[in-house]
PDB file of C-alpha atoms in Angstrom:
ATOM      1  CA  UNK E   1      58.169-181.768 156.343  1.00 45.00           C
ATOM      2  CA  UNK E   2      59.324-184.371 153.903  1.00 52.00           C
ATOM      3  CA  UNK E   3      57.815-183.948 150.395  1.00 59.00           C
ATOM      4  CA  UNK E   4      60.244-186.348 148.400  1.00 61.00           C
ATOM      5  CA  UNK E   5      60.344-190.034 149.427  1.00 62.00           C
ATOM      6  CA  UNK E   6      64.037-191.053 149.025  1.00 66.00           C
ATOM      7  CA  UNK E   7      62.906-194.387 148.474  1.00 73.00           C
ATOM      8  CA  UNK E   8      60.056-194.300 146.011  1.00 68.00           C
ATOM      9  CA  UNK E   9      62.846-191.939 143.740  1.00 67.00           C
ATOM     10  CA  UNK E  10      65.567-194.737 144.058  1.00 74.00           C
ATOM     11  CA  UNK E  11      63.124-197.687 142.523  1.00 72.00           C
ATOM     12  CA  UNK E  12      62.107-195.006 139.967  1.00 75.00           C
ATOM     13  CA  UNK E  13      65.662-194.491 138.984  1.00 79.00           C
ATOM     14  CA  UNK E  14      66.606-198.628 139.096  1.00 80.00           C
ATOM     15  CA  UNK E  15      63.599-198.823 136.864  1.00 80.00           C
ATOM     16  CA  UNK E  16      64.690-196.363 134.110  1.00 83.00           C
ATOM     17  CA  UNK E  17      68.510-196.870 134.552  1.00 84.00           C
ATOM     18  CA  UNK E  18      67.660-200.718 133.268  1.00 86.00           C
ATOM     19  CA  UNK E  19      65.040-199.975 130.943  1.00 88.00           C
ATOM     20  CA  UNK E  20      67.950-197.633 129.485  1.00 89.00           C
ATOM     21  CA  UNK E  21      70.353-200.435 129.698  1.00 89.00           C
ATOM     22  CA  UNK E  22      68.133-202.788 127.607  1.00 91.00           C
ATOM     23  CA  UNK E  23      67.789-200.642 124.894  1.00 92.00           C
ATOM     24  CA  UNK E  24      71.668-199.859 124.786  1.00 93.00           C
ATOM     25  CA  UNK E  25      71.960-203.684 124.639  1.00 93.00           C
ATOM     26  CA  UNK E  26      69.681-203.980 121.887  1.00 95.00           C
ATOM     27  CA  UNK E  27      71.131-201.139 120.089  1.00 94.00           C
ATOM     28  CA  UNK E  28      74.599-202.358 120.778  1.00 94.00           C
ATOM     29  CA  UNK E  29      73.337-205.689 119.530  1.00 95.00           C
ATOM     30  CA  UNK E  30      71.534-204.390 116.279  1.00 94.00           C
ATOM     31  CA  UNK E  31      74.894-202.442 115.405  1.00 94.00           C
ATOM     32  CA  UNK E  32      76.907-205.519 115.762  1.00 95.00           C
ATOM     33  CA  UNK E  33      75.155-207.571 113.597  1.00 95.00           C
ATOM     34  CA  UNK E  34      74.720-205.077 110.427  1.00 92.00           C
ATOM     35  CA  UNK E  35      78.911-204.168 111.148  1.00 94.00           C
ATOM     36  CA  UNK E  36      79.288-208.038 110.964  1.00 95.00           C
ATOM     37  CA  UNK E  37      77.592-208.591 107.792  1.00 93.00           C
ATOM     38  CA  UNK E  38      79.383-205.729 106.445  1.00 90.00           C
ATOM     39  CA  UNK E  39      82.847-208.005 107.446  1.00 93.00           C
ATOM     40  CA  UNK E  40      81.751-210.838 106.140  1.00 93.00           C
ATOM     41  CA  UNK E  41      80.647-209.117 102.892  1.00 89.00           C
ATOM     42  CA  UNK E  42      84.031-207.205 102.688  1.00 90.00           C
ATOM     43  CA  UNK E  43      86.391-209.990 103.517  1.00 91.00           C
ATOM     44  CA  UNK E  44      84.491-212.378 100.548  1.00 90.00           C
ATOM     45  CA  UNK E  45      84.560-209.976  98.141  1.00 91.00           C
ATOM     46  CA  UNK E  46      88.390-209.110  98.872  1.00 90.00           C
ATOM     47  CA  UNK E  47      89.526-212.465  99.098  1.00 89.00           C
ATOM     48  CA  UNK E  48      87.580-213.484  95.299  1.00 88.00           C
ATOM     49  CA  UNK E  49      88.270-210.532  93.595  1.00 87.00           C
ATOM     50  CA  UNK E  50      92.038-209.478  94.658  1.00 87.00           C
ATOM     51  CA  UNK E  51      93.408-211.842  92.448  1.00 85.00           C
ATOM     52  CA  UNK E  52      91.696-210.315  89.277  1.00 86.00           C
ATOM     53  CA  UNK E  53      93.063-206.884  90.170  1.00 87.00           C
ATOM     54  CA  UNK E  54      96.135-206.203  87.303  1.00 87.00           C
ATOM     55  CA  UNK E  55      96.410-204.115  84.628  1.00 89.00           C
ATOM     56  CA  UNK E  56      94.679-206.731  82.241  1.00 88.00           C
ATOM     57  CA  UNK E  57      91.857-206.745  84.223  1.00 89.00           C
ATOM     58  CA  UNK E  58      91.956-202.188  83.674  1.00 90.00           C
ATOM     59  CA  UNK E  59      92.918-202.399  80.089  1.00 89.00           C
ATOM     60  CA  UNK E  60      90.931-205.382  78.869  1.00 89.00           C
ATOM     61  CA  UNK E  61      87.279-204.751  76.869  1.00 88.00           C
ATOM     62  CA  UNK E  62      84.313-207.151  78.542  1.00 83.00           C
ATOM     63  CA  UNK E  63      84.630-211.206  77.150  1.00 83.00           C
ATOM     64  CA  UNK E  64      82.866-214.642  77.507  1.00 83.00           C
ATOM     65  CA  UNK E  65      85.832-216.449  78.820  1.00 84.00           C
ATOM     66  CA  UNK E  66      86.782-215.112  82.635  1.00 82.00           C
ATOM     67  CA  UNK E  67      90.232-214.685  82.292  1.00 85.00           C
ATOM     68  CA  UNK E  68      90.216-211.879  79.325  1.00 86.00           C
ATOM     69  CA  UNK E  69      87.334-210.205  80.988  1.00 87.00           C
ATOM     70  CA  UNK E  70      87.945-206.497  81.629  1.00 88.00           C
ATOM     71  CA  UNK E  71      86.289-203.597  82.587  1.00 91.00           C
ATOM     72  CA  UNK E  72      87.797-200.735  80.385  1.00 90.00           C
ATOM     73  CA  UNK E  73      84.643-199.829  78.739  1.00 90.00           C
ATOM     74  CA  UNK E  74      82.294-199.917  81.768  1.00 91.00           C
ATOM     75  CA  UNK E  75      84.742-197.818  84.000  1.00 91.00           C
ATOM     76  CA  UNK E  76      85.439-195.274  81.006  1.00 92.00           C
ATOM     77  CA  UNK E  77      81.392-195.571  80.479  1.00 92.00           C
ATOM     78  CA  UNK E  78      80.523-194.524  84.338  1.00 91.00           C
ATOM     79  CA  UNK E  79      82.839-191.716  84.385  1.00 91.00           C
ATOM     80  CA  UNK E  80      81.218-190.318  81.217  1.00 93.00           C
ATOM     81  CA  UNK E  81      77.791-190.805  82.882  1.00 93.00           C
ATOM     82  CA  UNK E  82      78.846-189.193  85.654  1.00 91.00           C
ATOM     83  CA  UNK E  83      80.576-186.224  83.636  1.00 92.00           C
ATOM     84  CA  UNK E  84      76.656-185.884  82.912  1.00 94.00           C
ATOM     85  CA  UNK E  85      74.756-186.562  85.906  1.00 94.00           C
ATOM     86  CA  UNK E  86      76.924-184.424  88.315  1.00 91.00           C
ATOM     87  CA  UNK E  87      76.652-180.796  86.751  1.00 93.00           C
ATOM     88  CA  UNK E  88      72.617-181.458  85.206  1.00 95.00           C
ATOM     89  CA  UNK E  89      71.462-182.611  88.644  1.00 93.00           C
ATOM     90  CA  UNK E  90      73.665-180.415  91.124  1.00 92.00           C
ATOM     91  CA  UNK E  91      72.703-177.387  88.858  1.00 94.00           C
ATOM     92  CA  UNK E  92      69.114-177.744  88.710  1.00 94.00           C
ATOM     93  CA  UNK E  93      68.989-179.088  91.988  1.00 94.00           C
ATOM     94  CA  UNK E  94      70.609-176.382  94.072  1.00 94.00           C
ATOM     95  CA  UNK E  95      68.830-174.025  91.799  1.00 93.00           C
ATOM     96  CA  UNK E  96      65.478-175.235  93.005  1.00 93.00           C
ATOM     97  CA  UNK E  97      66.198-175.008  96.548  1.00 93.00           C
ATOM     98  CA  UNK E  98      67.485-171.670  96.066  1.00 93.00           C
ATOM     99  CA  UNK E  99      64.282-170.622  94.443  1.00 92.00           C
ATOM    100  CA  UNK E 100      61.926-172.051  96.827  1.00 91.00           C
ATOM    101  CA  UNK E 101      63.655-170.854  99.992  1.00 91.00           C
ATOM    102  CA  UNK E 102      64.618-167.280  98.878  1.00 89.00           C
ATOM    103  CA  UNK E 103      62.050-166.165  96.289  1.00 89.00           C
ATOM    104  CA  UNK E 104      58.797-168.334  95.698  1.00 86.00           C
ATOM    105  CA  UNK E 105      55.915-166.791  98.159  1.00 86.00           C
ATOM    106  CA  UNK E 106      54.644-168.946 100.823  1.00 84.00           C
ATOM    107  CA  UNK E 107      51.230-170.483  99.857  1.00 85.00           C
ATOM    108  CA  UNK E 108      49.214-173.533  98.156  1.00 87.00           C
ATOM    109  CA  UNK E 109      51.140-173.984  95.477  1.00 87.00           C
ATOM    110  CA  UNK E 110      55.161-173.781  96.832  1.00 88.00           C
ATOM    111  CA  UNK E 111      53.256-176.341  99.625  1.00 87.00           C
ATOM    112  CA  UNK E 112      52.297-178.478  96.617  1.00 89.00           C
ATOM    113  CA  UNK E 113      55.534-178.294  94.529  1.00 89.00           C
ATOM    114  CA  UNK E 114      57.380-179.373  98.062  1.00 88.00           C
ATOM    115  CA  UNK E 115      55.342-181.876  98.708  1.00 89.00           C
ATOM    116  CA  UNK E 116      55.622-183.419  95.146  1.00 90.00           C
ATOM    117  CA  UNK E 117      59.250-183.225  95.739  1.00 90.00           C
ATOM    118  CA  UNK E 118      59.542-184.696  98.929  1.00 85.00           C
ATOM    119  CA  UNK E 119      57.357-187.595  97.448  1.00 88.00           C
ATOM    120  CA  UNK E 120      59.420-188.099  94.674  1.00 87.00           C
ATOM    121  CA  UNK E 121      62.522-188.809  96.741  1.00 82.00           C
ATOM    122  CA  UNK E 122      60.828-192.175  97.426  1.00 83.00           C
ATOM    123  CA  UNK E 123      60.110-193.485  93.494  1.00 87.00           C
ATOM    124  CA  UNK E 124      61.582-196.506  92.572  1.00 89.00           C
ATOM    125  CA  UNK E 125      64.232-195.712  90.182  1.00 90.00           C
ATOM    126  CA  UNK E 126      62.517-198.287  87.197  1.00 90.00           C
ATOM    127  CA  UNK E 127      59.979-194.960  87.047  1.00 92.00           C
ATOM    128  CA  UNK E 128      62.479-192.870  86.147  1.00 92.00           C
ATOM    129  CA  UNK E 129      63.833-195.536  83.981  1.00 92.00           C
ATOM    130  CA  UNK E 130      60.249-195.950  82.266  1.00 93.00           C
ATOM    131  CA  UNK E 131      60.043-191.917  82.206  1.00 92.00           C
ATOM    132  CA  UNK E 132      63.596-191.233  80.582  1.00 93.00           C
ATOM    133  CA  UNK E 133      62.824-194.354  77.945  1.00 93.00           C
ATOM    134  CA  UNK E 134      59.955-192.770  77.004  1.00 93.00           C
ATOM    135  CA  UNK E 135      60.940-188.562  76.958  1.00 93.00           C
ATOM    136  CA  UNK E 136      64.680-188.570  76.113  1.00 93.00           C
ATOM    137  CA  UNK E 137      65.693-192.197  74.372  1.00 91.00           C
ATOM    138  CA  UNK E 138      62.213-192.276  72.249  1.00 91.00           C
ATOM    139  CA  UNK E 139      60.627-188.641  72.006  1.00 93.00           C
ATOM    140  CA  UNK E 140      64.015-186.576  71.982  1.00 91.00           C
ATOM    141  CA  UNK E 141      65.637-189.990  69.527  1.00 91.00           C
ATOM    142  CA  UNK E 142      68.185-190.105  72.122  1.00 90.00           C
ATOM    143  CA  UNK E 143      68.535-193.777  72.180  1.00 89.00           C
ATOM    144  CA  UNK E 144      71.104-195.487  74.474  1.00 90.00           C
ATOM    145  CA  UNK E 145      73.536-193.100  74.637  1.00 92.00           C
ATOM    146  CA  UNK E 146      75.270-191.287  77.391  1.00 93.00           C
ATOM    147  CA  UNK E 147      73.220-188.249  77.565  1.00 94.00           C
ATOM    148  CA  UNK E 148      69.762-189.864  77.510  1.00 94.00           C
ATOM    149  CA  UNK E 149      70.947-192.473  80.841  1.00 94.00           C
ATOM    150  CA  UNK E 150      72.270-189.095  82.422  1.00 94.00           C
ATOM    151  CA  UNK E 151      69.507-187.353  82.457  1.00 95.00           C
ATOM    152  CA  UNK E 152      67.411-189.575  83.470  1.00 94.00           C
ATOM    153  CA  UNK E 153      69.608-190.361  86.219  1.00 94.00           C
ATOM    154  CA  UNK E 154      69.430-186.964  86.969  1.00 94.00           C
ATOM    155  CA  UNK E 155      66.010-186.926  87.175  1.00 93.00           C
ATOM    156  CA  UNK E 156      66.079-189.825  89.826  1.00 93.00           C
ATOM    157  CA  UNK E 157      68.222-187.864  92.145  1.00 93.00           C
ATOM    158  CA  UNK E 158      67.064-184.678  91.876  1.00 93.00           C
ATOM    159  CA  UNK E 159      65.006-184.867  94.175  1.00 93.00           C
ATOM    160  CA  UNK E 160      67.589-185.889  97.102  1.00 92.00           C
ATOM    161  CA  UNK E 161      69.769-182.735  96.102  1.00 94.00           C
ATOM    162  CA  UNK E 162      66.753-180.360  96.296  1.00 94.00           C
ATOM    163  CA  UNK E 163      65.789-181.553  99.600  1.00 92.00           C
ATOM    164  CA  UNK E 164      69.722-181.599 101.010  1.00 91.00           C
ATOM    165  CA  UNK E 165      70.250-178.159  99.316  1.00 93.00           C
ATOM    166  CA  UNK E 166      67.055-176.856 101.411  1.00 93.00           C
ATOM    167  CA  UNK E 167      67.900-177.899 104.495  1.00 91.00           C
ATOM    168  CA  UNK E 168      71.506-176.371 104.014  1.00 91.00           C
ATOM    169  CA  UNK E 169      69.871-173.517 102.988  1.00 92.00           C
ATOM    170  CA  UNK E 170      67.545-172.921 106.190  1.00 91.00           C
ATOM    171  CA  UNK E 171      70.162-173.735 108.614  1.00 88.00           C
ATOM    172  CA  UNK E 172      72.167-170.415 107.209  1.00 88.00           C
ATOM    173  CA  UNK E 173      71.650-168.075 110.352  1.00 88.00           C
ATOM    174  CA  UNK E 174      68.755-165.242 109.660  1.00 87.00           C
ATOM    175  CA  UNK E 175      71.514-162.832 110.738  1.00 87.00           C
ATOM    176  CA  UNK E 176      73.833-163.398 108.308  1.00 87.00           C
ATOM    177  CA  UNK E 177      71.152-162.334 105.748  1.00 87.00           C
ATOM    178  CA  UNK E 178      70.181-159.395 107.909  1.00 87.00           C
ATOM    179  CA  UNK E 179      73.736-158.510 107.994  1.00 88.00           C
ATOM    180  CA  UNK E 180      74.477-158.166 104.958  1.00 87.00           C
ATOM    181  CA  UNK E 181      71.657-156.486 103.673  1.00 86.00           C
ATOM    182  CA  UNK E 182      72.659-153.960 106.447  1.00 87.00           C
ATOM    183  CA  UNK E 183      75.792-153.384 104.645  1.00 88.00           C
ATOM    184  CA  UNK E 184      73.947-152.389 101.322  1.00 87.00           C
ATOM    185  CA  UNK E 185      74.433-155.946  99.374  1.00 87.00           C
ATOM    186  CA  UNK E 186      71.648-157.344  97.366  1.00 87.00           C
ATOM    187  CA  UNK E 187      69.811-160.300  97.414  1.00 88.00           C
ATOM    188  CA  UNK E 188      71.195-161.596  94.652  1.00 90.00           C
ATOM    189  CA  UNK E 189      74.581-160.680  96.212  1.00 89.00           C
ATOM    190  CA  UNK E 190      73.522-162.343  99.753  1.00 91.00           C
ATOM    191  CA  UNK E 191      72.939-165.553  98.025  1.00 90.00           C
ATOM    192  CA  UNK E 192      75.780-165.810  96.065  1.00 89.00           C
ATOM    193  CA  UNK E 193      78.518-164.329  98.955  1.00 89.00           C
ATOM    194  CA  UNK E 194      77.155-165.368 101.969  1.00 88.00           C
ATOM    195  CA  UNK E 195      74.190-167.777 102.046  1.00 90.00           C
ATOM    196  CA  UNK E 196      75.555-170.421  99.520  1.00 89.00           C
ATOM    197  CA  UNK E 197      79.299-170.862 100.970  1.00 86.00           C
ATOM    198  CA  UNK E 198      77.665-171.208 104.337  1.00 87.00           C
ATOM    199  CA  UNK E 199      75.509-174.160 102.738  1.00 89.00           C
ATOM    200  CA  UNK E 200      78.151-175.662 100.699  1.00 86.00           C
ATOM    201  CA  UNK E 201      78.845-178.139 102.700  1.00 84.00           C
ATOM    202  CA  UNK E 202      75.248-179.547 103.554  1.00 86.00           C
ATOM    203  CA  UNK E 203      74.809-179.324  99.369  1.00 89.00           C
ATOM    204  CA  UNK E 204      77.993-181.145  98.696  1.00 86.00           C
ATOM    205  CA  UNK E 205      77.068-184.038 101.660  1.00 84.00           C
ATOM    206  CA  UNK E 206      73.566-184.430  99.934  1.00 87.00           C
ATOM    207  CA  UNK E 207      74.919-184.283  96.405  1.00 88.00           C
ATOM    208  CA  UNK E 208      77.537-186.839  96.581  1.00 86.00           C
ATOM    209  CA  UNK E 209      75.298-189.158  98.224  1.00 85.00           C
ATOM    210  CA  UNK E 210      72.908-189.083  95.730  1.00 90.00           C
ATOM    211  CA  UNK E 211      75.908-189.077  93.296  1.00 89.00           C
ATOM    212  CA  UNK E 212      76.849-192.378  94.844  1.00 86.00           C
ATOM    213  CA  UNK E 213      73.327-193.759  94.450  1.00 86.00           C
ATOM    214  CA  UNK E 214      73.567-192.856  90.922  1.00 89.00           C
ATOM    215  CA  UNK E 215      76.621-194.736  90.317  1.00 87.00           C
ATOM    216  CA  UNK E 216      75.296-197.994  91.631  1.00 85.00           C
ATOM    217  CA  UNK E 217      71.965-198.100  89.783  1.00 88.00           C
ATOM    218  CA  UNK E 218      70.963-200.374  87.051  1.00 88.00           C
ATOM    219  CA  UNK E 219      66.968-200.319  86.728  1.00 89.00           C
ATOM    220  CA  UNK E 220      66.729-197.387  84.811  1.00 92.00           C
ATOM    221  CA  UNK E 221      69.630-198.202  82.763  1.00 91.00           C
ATOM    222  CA  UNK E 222      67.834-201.165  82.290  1.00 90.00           C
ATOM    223  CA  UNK E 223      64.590-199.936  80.906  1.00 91.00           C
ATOM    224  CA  UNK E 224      66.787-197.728  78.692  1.00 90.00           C
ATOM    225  CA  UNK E 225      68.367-201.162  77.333  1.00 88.00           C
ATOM    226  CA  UNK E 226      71.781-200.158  77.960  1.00 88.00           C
ATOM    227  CA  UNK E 227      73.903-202.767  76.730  1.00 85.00           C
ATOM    228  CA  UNK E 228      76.086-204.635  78.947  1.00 81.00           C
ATOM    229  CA  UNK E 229      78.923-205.692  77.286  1.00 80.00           C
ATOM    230  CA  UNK E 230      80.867-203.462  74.770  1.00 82.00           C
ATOM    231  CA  UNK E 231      83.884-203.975  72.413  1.00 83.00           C
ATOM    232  CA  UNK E 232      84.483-199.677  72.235  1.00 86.00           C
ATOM    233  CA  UNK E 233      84.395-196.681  73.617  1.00 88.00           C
ATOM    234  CA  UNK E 234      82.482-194.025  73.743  1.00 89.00           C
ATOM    235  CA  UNK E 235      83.590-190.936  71.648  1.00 87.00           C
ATOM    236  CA  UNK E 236      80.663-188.532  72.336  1.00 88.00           C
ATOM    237  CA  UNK E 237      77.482-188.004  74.146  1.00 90.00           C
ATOM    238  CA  UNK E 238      75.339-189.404  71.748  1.00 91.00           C
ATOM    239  CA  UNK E 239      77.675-192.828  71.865  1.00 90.00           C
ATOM    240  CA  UNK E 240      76.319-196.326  73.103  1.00 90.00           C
ATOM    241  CA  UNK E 241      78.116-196.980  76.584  1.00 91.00           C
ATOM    242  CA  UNK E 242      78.137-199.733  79.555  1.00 90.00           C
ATOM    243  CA  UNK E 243      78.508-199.054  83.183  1.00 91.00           C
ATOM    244  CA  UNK E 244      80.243-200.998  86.222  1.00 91.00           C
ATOM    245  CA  UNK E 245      76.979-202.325  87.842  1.00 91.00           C
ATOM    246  CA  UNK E 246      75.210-203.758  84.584  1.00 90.00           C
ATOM    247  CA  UNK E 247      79.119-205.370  83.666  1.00 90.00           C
ATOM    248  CA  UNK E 248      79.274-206.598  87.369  1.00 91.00           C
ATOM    249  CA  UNK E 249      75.223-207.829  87.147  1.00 89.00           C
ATOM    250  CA  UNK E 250      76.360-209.662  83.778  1.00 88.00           C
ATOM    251  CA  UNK E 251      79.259-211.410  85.313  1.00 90.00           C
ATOM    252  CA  UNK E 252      77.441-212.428  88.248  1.00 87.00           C
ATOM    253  CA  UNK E 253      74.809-214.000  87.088  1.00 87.00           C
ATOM    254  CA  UNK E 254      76.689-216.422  84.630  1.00 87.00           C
ATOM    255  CA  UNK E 255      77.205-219.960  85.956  1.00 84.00           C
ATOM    256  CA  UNK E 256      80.605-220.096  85.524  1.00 85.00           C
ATOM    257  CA  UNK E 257      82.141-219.547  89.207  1.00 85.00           C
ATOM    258  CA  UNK E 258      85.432-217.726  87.580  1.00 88.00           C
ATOM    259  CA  UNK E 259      82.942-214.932  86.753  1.00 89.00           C
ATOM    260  CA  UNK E 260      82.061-214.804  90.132  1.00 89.00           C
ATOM    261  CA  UNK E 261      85.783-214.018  91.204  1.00 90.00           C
ATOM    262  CA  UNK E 262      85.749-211.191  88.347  1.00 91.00           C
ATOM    263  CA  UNK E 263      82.489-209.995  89.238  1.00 91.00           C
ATOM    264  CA  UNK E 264      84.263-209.321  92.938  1.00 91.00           C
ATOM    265  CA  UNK E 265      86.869-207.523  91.107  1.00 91.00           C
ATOM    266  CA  UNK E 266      84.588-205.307  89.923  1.00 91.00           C
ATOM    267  CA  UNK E 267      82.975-204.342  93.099  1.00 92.00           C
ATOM    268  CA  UNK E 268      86.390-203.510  94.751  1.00 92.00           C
ATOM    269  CA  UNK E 269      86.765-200.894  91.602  1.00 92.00           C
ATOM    270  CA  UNK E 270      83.227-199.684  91.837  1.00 90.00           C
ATOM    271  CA  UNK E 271      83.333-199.752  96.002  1.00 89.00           C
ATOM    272  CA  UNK E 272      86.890-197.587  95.319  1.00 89.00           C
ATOM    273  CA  UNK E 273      85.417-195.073  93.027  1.00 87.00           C
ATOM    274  CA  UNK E 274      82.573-194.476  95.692  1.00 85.00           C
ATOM    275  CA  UNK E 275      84.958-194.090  98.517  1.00 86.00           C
ATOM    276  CA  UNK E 276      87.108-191.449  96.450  1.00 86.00           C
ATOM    277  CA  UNK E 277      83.953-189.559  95.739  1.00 81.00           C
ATOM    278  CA  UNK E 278      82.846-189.326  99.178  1.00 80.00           C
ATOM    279  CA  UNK E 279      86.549-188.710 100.602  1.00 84.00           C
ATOM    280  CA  UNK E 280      86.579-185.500  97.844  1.00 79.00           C
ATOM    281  CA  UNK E 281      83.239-184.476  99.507  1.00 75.00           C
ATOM    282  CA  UNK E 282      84.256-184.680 103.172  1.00 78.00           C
ATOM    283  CA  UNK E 283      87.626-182.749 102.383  1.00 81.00           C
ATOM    284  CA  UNK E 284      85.422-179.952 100.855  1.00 75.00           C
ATOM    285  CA  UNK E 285      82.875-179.737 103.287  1.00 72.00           C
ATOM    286  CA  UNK E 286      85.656-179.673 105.805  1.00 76.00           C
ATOM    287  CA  UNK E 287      87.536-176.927 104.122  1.00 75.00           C
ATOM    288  CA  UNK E 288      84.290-174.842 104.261  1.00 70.00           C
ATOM    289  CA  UNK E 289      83.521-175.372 107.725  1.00 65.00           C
ATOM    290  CA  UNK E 290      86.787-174.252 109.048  1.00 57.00           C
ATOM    291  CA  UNK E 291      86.134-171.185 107.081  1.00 57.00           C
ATOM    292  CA  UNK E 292      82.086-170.668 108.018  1.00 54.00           C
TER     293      UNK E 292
END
């Protein structure tokens, strides 16, 4: 007796196997068109800005006429800010998810706090940018310097690094835990010896992308009236400073179309400082997973 009907399986399977093929194609398609955008985007802004790249263009202080425009004190700025963003967010951040996965109980109010932080991911940054303007530049007389823009930058990406840090966190293997208890180690000791290097590298992949997002933002700098171009540099904390996307924002909406070349120049610089960050966090997370 015959239960399966060769035929009725073989229109089945010509049915699905060009469904399937019509969503490759449009996948295929979709794919094609956001890599060729990304081309075209690349190959303008190389072609405008590569002539602006020399050492004038490094060493030189921001200007109204094009060709003594410079980007000294909004590179030097954006490293500061970063100097501050980096260790306030990554230490409060993996902190959190440390004490919500291994020592806050279970119950109402953990389920609240998550779910406050998981909506906070999605914010628009100009809240932040109203929130830091109003705590740390008018309430803590901060102003516009370098440590009241890095924390609230901090603030806007805290969120990302909790959540990242989390999910690193819970993919750590029960037994690992189990075993080391076994061998008499704390929990304090667990953490620190086995469950964190076994995260690192899911931390450091969800740190320096919100790193990255950090670097590119200008709404809450913004809000904070940063100003954009500067004749100095900053000698402390509490200095005034400028970064590369409110230079680059300044240059490209001026009229003149030589700005428009330097404003290109300035992407390649800031699109190069983003690449070495993340090429520093894949080599890490790398290292660690050869070892874990």
């Amino acid at each position: 007796m015959k239960y399966i009907d060769d035929t009725v399986v073989m229109k089945r399977m010509k049915s699905r196997l060009q469904i399937n093929k019509f969503w490759k194609a449009i996948f295929f398609i979709a794919t094609s068109l956001a890599l060729f955008a990304l081309v075209i985007l690349l190959v303008r802004i190389l072609s405008q800005g590569t002539g602006y790249l020399n050492w004038d263009f490094f060493s030189n202080f921001g200007s109204r006429f094009a060709e003594k425009a410079g980007i000294k004190a909004a590179l030097i700025g954006s490293i500061y800010l970063m100097l501050v963003i980096a260790p306030v967010s990554m230490i409060l951040g993996v902190g959190t998810a440390i004490y919500l996965e291994e020592y806050a109980k279970k119950n109402k109010f953990t389920d609240f706090i998550q779910m406050n932080i998981s909506n906070l991911a999605g914010v628009p940054s100009i809240v932040f940018g109203l929130l830091g303007l109003t705590i740390f530049a008018r309430m803590l007389f901060l102003g516009k310097s370098i440590l009241a823009a890095g924390l609230t930058m901090s603030l806007l990406i805290l969120p990302v690094i909790i959540v990242a840090a989390q999910e690193a966190i819970r993919a750590v293997p029960k037994e690992q835990r189990e075993a080391s208890y076994g061998m008499g180690a704390t929990k304090w000791q667990t953490i620190t010896r086995v469950v964190l290097p076994a995260a690192i590298p899911g931390i450091l992949t969800g740190s320096i992308l919100a790193l990255s997002r950090a670097v590119g933002e200008t709404a809450p700098l913004v809000v904070l009236g940063i100003p954009v171009i500067l004749q100095f540099l900053p000698d402390s904390l509490l200095s005034e400073f400028t970064t590369l996307p409110l230079q680059i924002y300044d240059w490209a909406k001026r009229p003149q179309e030589e700005f428009q070349y330097v404003a290109a120049a300035g992407i390649i610089v800031l699109m190069a400082l983003l690449v070495i960050m993340n090429s520093i966090a894949i080599f890490i997370r790398n290292k660690f997973q050869k070892r874990y």
